[in-house]
XYZ file of C-alpha atoms in Angstrom:
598
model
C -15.857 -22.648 12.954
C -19.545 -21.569 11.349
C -20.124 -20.439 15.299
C -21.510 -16.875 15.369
C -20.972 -14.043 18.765
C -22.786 -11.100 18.901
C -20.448 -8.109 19.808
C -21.892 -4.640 19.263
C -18.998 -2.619 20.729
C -15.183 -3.652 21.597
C -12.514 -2.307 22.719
C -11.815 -0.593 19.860
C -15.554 1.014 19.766
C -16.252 -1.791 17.281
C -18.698 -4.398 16.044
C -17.785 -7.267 15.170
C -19.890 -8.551 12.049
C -19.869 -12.417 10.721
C -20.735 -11.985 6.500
C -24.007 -13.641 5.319
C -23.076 -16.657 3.909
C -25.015 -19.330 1.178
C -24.078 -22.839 3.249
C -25.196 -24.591 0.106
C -22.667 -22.467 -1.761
C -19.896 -23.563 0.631
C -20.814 -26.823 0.869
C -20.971 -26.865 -4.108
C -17.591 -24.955 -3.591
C -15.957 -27.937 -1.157
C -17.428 -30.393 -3.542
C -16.667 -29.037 -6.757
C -12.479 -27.861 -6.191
C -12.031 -30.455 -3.224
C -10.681 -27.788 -0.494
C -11.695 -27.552 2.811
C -14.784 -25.648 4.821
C -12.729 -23.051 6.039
C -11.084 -22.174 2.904
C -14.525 -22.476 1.053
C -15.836 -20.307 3.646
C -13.027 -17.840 3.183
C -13.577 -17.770 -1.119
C -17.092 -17.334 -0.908
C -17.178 -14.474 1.795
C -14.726 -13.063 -0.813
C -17.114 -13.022 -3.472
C -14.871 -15.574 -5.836
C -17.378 -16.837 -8.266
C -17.058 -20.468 -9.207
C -15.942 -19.825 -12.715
C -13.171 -17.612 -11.015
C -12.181 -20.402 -8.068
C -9.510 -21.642 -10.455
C -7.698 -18.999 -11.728
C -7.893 -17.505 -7.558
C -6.338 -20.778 -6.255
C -3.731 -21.640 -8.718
C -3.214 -18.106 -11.136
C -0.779 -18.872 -14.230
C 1.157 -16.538 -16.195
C 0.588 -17.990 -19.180
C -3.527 -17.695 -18.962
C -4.080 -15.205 -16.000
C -1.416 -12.274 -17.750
C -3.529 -8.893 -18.688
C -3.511 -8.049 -22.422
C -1.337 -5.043 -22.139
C -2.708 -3.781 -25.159
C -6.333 -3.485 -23.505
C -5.433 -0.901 -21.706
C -6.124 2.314 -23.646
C -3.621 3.694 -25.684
C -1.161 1.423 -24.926
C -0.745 -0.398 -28.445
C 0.202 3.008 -30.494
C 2.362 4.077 -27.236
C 4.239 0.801 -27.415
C 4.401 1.524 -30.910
C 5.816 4.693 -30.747
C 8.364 4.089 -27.923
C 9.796 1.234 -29.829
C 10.539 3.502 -32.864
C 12.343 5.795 -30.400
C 14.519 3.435 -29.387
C 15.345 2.685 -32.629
C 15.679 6.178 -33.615
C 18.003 6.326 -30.508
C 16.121 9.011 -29.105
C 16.501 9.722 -25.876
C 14.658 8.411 -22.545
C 14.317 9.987 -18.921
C 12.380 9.056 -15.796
C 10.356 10.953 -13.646
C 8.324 8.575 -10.904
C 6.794 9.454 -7.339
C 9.002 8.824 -4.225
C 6.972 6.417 -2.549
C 7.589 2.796 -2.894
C 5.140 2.444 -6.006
C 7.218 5.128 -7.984
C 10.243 4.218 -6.401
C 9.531 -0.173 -8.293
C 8.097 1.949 -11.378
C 11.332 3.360 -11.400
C 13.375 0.407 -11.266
C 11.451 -1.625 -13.293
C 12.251 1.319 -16.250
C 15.309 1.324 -15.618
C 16.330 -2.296 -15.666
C 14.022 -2.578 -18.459
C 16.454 0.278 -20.680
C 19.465 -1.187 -19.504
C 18.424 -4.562 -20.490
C 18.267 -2.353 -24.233
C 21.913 -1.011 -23.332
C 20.239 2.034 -23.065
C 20.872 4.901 -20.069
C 17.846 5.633 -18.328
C 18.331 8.790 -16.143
C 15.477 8.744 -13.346
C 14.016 11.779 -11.382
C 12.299 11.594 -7.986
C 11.271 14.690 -6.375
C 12.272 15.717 -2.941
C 9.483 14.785 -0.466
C 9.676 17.680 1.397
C 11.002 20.880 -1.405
C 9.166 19.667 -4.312
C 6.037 17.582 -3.288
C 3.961 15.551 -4.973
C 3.495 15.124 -9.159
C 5.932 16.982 -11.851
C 7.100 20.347 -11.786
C 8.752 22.855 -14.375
C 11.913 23.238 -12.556
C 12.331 19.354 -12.553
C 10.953 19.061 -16.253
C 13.632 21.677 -17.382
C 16.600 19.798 -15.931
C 15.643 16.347 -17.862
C 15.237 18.705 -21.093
C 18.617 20.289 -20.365
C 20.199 17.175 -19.531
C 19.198 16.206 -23.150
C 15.971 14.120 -22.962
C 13.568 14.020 -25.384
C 11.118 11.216 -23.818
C 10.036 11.460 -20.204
C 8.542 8.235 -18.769
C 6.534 9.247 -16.007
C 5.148 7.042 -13.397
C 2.538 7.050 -10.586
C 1.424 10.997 -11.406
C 0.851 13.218 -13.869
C -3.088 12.539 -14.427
C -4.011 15.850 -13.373
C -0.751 17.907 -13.144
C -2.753 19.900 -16.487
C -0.190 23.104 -16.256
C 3.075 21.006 -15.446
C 2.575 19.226 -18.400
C 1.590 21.723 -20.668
C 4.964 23.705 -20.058
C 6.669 20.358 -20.574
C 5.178 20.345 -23.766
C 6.305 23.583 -24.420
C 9.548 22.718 -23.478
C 9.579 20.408 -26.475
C 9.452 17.002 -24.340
C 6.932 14.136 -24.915
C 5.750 13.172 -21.518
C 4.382 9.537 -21.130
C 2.270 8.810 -18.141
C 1.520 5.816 -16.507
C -0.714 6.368 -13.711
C -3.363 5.310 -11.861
C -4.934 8.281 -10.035
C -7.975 9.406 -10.966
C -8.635 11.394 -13.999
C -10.026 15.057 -13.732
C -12.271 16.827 -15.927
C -10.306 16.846 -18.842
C -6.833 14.940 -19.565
C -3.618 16.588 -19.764
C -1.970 17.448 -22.464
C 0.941 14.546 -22.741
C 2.119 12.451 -25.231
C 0.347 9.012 -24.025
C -1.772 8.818 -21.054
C -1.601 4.886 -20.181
C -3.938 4.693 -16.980
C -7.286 2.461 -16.378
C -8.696 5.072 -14.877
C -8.855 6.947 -17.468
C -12.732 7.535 -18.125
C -12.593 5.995 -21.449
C -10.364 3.505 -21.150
C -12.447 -0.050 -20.740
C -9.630 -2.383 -20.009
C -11.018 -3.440 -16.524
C -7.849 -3.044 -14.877
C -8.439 0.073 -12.641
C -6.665 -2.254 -9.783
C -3.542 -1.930 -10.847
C -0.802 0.287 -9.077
C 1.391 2.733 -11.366
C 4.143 -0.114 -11.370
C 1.401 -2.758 -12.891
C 0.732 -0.135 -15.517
C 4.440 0.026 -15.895
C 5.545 -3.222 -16.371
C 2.520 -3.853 -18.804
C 4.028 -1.043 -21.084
C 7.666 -2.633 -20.645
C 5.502 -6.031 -21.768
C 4.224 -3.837 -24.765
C 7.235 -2.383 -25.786
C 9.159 -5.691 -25.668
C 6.605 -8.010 -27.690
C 7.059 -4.713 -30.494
C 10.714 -4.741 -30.214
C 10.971 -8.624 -31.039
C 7.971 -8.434 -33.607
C 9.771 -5.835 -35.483
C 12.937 -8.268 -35.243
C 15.018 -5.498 -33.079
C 16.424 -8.122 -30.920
C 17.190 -10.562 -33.353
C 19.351 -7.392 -35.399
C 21.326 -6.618 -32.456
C 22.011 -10.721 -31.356
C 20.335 -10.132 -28.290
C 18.017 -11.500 -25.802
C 14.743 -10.003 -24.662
C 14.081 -8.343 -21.861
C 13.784 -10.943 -18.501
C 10.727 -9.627 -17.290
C 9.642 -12.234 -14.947
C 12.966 -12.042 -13.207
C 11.250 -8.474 -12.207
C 8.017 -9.070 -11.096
C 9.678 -8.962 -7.722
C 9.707 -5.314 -7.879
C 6.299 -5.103 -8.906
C 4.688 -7.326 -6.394
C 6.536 -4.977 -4.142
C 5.055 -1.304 -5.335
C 1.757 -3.149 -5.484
C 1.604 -4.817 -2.385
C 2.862 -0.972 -0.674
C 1.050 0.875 -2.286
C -2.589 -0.797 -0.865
C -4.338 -1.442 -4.398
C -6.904 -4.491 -4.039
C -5.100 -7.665 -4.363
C -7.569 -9.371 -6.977
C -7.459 -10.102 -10.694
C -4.163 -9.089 -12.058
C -2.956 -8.099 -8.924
C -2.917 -11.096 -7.450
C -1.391 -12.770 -10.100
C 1.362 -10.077 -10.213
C 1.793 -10.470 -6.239
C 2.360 -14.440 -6.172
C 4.148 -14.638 -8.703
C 6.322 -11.827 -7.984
C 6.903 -13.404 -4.250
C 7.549 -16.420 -5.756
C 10.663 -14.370 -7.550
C 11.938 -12.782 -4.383
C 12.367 -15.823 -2.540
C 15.310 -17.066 -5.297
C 16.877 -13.708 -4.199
C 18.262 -12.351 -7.438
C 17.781 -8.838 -6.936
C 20.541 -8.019 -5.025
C 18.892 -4.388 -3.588
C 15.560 -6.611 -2.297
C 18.427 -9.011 -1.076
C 20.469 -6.838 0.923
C 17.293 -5.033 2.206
C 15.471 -8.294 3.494
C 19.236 -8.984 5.513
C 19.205 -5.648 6.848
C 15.319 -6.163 7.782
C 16.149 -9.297 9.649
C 14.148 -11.254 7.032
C 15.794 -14.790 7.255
C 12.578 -16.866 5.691
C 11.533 -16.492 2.044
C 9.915 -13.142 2.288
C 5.638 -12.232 2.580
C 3.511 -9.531 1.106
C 3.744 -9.215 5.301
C 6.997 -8.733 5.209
C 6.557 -5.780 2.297
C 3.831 -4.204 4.131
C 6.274 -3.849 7.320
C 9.873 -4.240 6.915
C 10.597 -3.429 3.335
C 8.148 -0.751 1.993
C 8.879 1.401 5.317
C 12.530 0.892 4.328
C 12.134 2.127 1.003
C 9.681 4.825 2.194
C 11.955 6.567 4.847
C 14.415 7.558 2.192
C 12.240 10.000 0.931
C 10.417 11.166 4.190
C 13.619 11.674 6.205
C 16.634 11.767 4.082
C 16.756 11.652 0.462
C 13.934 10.423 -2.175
C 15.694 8.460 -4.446
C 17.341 5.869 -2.414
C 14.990 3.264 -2.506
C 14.940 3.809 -6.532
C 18.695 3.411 -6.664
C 18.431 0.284 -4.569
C 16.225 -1.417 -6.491
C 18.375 -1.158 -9.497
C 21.197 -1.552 -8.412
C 23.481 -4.097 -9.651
C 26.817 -3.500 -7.387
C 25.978 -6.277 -4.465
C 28.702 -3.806 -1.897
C 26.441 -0.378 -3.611
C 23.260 -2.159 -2.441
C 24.705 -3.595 0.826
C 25.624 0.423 1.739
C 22.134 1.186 0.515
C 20.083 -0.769 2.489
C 22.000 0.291 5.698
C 20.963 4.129 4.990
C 17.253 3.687 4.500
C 17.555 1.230 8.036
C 18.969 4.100 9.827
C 16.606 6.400 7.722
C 13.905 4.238 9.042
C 14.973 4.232 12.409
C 14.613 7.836 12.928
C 11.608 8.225 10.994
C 9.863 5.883 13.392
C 11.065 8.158 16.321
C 9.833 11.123 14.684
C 6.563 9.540 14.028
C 6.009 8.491 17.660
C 6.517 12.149 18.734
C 4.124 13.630 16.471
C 1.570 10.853 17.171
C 1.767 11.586 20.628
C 1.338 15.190 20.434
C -1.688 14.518 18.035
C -3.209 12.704 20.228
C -2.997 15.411 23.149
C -4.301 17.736 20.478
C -7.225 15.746 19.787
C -8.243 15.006 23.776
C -7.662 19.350 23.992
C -9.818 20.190 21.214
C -12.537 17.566 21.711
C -12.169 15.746 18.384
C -12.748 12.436 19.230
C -16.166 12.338 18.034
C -15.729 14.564 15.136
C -16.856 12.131 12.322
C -13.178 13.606 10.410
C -10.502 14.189 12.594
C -7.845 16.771 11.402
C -4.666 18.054 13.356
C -1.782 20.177 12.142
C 1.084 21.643 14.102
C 4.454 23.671 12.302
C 6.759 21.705 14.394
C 6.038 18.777 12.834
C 7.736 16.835 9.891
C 6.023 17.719 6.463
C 6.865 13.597 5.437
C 5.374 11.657 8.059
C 2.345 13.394 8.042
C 0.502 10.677 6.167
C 1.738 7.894 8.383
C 0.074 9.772 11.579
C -2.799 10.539 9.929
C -2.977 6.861 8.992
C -2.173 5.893 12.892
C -5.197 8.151 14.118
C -7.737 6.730 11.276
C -7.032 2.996 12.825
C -7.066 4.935 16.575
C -10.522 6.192 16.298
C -12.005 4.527 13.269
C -12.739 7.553 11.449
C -11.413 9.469 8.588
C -8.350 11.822 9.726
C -5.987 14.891 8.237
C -3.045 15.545 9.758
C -1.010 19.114 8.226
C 3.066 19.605 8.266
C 4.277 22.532 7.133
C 7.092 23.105 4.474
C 8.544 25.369 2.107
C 7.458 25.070 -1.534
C 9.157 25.785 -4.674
C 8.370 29.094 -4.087
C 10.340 29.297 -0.999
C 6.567 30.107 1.063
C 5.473 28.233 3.390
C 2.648 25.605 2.820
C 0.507 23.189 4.777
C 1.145 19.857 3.838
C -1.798 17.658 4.435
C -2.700 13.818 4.293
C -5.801 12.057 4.812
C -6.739 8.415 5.399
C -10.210 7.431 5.523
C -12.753 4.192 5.855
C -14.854 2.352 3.631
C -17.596 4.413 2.204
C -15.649 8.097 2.662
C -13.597 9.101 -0.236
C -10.855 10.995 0.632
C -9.525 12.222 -2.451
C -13.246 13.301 -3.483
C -13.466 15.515 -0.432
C -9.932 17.298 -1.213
C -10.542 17.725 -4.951
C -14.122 19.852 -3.701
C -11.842 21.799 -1.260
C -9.742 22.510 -4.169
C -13.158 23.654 -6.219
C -13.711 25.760 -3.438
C -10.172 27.597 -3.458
C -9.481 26.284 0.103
C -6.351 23.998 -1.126
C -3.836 24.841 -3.736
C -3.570 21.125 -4.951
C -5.104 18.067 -3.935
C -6.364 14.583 -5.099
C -5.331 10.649 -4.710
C -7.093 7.737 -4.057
C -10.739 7.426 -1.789
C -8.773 5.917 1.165
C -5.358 7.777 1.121
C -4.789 11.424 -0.738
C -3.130 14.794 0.199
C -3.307 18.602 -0.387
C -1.624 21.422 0.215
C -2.905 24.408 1.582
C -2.062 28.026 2.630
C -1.421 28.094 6.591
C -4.344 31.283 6.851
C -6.577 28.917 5.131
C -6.350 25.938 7.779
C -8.787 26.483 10.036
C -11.564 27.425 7.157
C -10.847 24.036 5.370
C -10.859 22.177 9.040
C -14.787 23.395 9.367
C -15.114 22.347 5.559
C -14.360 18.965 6.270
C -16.733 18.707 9.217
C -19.640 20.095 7.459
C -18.523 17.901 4.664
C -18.212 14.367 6.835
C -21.740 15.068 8.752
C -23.540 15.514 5.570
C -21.667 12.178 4.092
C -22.473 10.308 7.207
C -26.043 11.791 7.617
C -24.859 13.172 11.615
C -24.982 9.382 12.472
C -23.018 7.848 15.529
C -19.419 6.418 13.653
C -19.541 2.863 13.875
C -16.210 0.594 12.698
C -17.000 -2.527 11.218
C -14.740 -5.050 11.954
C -15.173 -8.072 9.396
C -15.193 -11.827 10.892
C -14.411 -15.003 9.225
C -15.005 -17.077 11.873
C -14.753 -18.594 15.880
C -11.515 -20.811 16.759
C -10.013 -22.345 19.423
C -6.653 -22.603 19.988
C -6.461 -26.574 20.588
C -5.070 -27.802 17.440
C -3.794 -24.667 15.312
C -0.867 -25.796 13.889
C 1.921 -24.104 11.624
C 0.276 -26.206 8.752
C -3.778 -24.460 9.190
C -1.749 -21.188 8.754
C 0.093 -22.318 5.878
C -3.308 -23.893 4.052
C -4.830 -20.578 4.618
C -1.792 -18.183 3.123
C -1.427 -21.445 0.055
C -4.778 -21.110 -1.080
C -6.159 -17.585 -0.135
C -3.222 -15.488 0.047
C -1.687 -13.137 -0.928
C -3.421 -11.410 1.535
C -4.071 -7.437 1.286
C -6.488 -4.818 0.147
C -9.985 -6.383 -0.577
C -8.893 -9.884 0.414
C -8.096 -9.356 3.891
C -6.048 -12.103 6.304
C -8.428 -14.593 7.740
C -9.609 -12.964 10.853
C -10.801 -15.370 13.794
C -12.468 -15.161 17.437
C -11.196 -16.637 19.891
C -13.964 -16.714 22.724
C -13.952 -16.873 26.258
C -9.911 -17.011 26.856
C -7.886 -16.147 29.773
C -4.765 -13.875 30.288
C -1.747 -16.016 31.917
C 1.138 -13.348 31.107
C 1.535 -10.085 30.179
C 4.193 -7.544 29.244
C 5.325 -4.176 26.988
C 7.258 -4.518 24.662
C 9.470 -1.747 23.029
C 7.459 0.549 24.730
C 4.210 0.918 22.390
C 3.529 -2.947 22.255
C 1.499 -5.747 24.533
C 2.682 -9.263 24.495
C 0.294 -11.561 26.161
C 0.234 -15.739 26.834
C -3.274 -16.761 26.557
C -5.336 -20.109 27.315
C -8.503 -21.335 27.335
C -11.196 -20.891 29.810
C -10.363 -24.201 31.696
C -6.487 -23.983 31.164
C -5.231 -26.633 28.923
C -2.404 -25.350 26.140
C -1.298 -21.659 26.013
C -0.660 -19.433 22.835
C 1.279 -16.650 22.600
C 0.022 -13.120 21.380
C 0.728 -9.915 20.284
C -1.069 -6.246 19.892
C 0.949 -3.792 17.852
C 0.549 -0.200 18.784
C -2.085 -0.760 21.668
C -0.093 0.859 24.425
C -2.226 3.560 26.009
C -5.240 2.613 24.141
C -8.472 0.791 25.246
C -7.197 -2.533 23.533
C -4.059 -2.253 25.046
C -5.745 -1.316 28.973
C -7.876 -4.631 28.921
C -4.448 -6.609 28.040
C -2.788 -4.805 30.514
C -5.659 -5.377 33.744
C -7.164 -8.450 32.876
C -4.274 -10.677 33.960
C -5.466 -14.148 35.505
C -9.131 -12.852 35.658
C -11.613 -12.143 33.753
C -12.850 -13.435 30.504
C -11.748 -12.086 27.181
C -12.527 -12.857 23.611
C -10.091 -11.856 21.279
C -10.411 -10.941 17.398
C -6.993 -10.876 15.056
C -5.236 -13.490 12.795
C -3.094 -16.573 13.233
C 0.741 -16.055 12.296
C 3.658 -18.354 12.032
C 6.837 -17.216 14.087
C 9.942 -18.731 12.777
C 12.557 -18.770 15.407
C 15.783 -20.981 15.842
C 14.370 -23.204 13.207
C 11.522 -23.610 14.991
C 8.133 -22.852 13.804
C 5.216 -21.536 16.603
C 1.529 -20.133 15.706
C 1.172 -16.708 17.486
C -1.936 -14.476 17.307
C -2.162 -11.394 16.508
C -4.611 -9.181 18.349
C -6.466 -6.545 17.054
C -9.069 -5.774 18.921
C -11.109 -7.671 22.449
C -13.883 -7.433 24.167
C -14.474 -8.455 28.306
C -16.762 -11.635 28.151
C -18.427 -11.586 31.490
C-alpha cells in the first residue's frame, strides 16, 4: 500500500498528495507497539510521537483525564461555585444553539439536578436574537431570580453584553472557547484555553469539554469540602455523561487529539449502553440500529439537534438531551426529524440558487466566494456556505437576511474556509474597519452580521483581502492520501482495525483515505436525487464493490460517474466503510473525488 500516483488535478480541481514519510520510523513504530504497516503508516503521517503511541491507541481515564484545574481560573471558579451552592444561591444557563451549546447545556443541567438543584437554561433564537448574550435575554434570567449565569460556548468577546449584565447585578461565568479579543470581558470567571494567558494546553477543547471539566472541578470541591457526605448523597455520575460531550465535540469540528480524543472514545463507548434516553430516542428516529459512530454524530444526530434551532425552535435539542421522560424524548426526537427534513429542503433550494449566482457573477475563480440573497433563510446560511467551500475548494460567505433585536433588518453572514485562511481573522478586520456590526469564531467556520447597504463594500473587502493572503496565486485543494488499495481482500475486519486503533476519526486525524487505481464502472445510478451510486471492479473484472458519492450530482465528480459506465479507466480517492444491512456486514467506498486514468 506504500505505492505512490501522481495526480495534479481531479475531478474536483485537486491534487492528490501522498505525506513524506520516515520508512525507518514505520518500520521502529511496527516493531516497538506490534501493529501493523498500515496502521503505523497511518500514526506516523499523523505526527503521533512514540512516547504518545500509547496513550493514542489505548487512552484511559484514569491517566489520559486533563487536570481541570490547569485551565486558568478554574480552581478559584470551582471554588466559588461550590460555595454558591451551598449558600443556595441561585444558578441559570445561557449556552449557544448549536449542538456544542445545546451538550453544554445538558451536561449543566444534569449536572444541577444531580445536586437537586433547578437549572433554568436559555438558548437564543437562531434567527431574532443571533449569536452570543444579549441584555434583553440577560434581564429575563435576572428577573426570573438568578443570581449565577453559567454561560457556555460565547461570551469571550460579547464586552458590552456583559458589562450590562454586570450591572444588572448577575455574575456571569463563561466557558468558552472562541478566541479572546483585545481585552477580556468583564465577567465573573472567564474559563477558556484560549484565553491569552491561560497555559493549560488545552485550546482543543469545544465549549462542552470546558464544561464538563468545570462540572469535574466543582464536584471534586463539593466532596472535598464533605457536601455530599452532609446531604447522604452520591456524587455526580459524570462518566455516564461523556456521551453528551463526545457529541458537542465531535459536531462542533474541534481537532480530535489529546483530550479530545479521549473525551470522544470514551464518550462513544457510553452511547452504545444507551442510557440517555434523548440520544436513545434520537439514534431510533435516525435509523441508527448499530452502536452509534462519531459518523453517525457528524450526519444523523448533530443535524438533528441542529435543525431545531435553524428551522423551528432553538432549544429542542437542549431539552432532549436532558430529558429524563423516555415518551417527552420519544416526541422530541420526532420534531427535530421533521425539523430536519425541511431544513434539508430549504438548504437544497438555496444551494441551487447559489450556485446560479456564482456561474452569473463569475465567481468561480474568486479566491473567496461570497453570495447573499433576502429570500433566503437567515439559519442555513452556514450550511451553504459550507456546501460551496467543499464545491470549489475555496473559502466562501454566504448572507441571509433577518430582523435583529432592533426589529431592522441585518445581513446574516457565515463563512467556511481551508487550511491556511482564517476566517474569523478576516471578519474581526471587517469589523475594525466598520464594515460588520459583529463578527468573529473560529479560522475555519465564523459569522458576522452586517448592514444590507454595506454588502457589496465588504464583498470587495474580502477579495482584496483573499488575493493578498494567497499572494494572487492559482487556488489549489490539497487532497491528503494515505495510501493505494485494491479492492481484492478488504474485508469488514481491515475497516474495523483501522476505526480500533486510529479512530475516532475527525478534525486533524482524518479517516484513512485510499486510491483505488485503474478501476472500472459496471453500474451506475442517482440516488435521492443529489447522490451517485456506482458498482465498481477492477481493471480485468474479478470481484465488484459497491460505492457511493454524496452530493456529486451536477458536479464534475458526479459527470465522470455518470459517463464513464463500462469504459474508461478511473481511479478513485475516498474511504472504506462498513454497511450493516439485514445482519449482514459489506465494505462500501466512499468516493470523494476521481480522476480518468487513460
Amino acid at each position: 500500500m506504500s505505492a505512490q500516483l501522481k495526480i495534479d488535478r481531479s475531478a474536483m480541481e485537486a491534487r492528490w498528495v501522498f505525506p513524506e514519510l520516515n520508512d525507518e520510523k514505520i518500520h521502529r513504530m511496527m516493531t516497538d507497539f506490534s501493529v501493523p504497516e498500515i496502521v503505523a503508516r497511518l500514526l506516523v503521517s499523523r505526527n503521533v510521537e512514540p512516547e504518545k503511541v500509547q496513550s493514542f491507541l489505548f487512552p484511559r481515564l484514569a491517566t489520559d483525564f486533563p487536570d481541570p484545574l490547569a485551565l486558568k481560573d478554574m480552581e478559584g471558579f470551582a471554588n466559588w461555585a461550590a460555595e454558591a451552592i451551598c449558600q443556595g444561591k441561585k444558578f441559570s444557563a445561557f449556552c449557544d444553539f448549536d449542538v456544542d451549546g445545546s451538550t453544554s447545556a445538558a451536561v449543566w443541567k444534569k449536572f444541577f439536578n444531580h445536586l437537586g438543584i433547578d437549572l433554568p437554561v436559555y438558548i437564543p433564537d437562531r434567527m431574532t436574537e443571533g449569536y452570543g448574550p444579549n441584555t434583553k435575554a440577560l434581564k429575563k434570567l435576572k428577573d426570573d431570580g438568578a443570581d449565577i449565569v453559567l454561560m457556555s460556548d460565547c461570551g469571550t468577546t460579547s464586552f458590552e453584553v456583559i458589562e450590562q449584565g454586570r450591572e444588572l447585578g448577575l455574575d456571569i461565568c463563561i466557558f468558552d472557547h472562541h478566541e479572546q479579543g483585545d481585552h477580556l470581558p468583564a465577567s465573573k470567571w472567564l474559563i477558556n484555553p484560549k484565553r491569552k494567558d491561560d497555559t493549560s494546553d488545552l485550546d482543543m477543547l469545544a465549549a462542552v469539554g470546558v464544561t464538563f471539566l468545570a462540572c469535574v472541578a466543582i464536584n471534586r470541591v463539593l466532596r472535598d469540602t464533605g457536601y455530599y457526605a452532609e446531604k447522604n448523597m452520591s456524587e455526580a455520575p459524570l462518566k455516564e455523561w461523556l456521551d453528551i460531550v463526545a457529541l458537542g465535540t465531535v459536531c462542533d469540528m474541534v481537532p480530535l487529539t489529546g483530550p479530545n480524543r479521549l473525551l470522544v472514545r470514551i464518550g462513544f463507548v457510553q452511547m452504545a449502553q444507551h442510557k440517555n434516553i434523548g440520544l436513545k430516542a434520537l439514534c431510533d428516529v435516525g435509523g441508527i440500529k448499530k452502536d452509534p459512530t462519531p459518523m453517525d454524530a457528524g450526519f444523523v444526530l448533530g443535524p438533528r439537534i441542529n435543525a431545531g434551532s435553524r428551522v423551528h425552535q432553538a432549544d429542542l435539542g437542549a431539552k432532549l438531551l436532558s430529558c429524563t421522560d423516555a415518551e417527552e424524548a420519544k416526541n422530541l426526537a420526532w420534531t427535530l426529524n421533521d425539523c430536519n427534513a425541511k431544513r434539508k429542503s430549504i438548504q437544497n433550494d438555496m444551494m441551487s440558487e447559489a450556485l446560479d449566482q456564482i456561474e452569473q457573477r463569475n465567481l468561480a475563480e474568486r479566491p473567496i466566494i461570497m453570495v447573499w440573497d433576502e429570500t433566503w433563510h437567515a439559519g442555513l446560511n452556514g450550511l451553504v456556505a459550507g456546501q460551496i467551500k467543499e464545491r470549489f475548494g475555496r473559502p466562501a460567505c454566504c448572507i441571509a437576511f433577518a430582523r435583529g433585536m432592533s426589529g431592522e433588518l441585518e445581513g446574516r453572514g457565515s463563512g467556511r474556509s481551508v487550511a491556511g485562511f482564517n476566517m474569523a481573522a478576516l471578519f474581526m478586520a471587517a469589523k475594525e474597519k466598520g464594515l460588520v456590526l459583529k463578527g468573529g469564531g473560529h479560522a475555519m467556520a465564523a459569522g458576522f452580521t452586517v448592514e444590507p447597504e454595506k454588502i457589496e463594500e465588504l464583498d470587495q473587502f474580502f477579495l482584496e483581502h483573499a488575493e493578498k493572503i494567497m499572494g494572487g496565486s492559482e487556488v489549489v485543494i490539497e487532497q491528503q492520501v494515505d495510501a493505494i488499495a485494491s479492492i481484492r481482500g478488504i474485508r469488514p475486519d481491515f475497516v474495523k482495525l483501522l476505526e480500533d486503533n486510529v479512530g475516532p476519526f475527525g478534525q486533524e486525524n482524518p479517516e484513512p483515505r485510499f486510491i483505488l487505481p485503474s478501476m472500472r464502472i459496471a453500474m451506475v445510478d442517482i440516488v435521492g436525487e443529489h447522490h451517485v451510486r456506482i458498482q465498481m471492479t477492477e481493471a480485468d473484472g474479478g470481484q465488484r464493490m459497491k460505492a457511493m458519492a454524496f452530493r456529486a450530482v451536477g458536479t464534475p465528480l458526479g459527470d465522470i460517474l455518470l459517463k464513464a459506465k463500462g469504459g474508461r479507466l478511473i481511479h478513485f480517492l475516498g474511504q472504506f466503510k462498513v454497511n450493516h444491512w439485514n445482519g449482514v456486514d459489506n465494505v462500501e467506498f466512499m468516493i470523494s473525488d476521481a480522476c480518468l486514468a487513460d
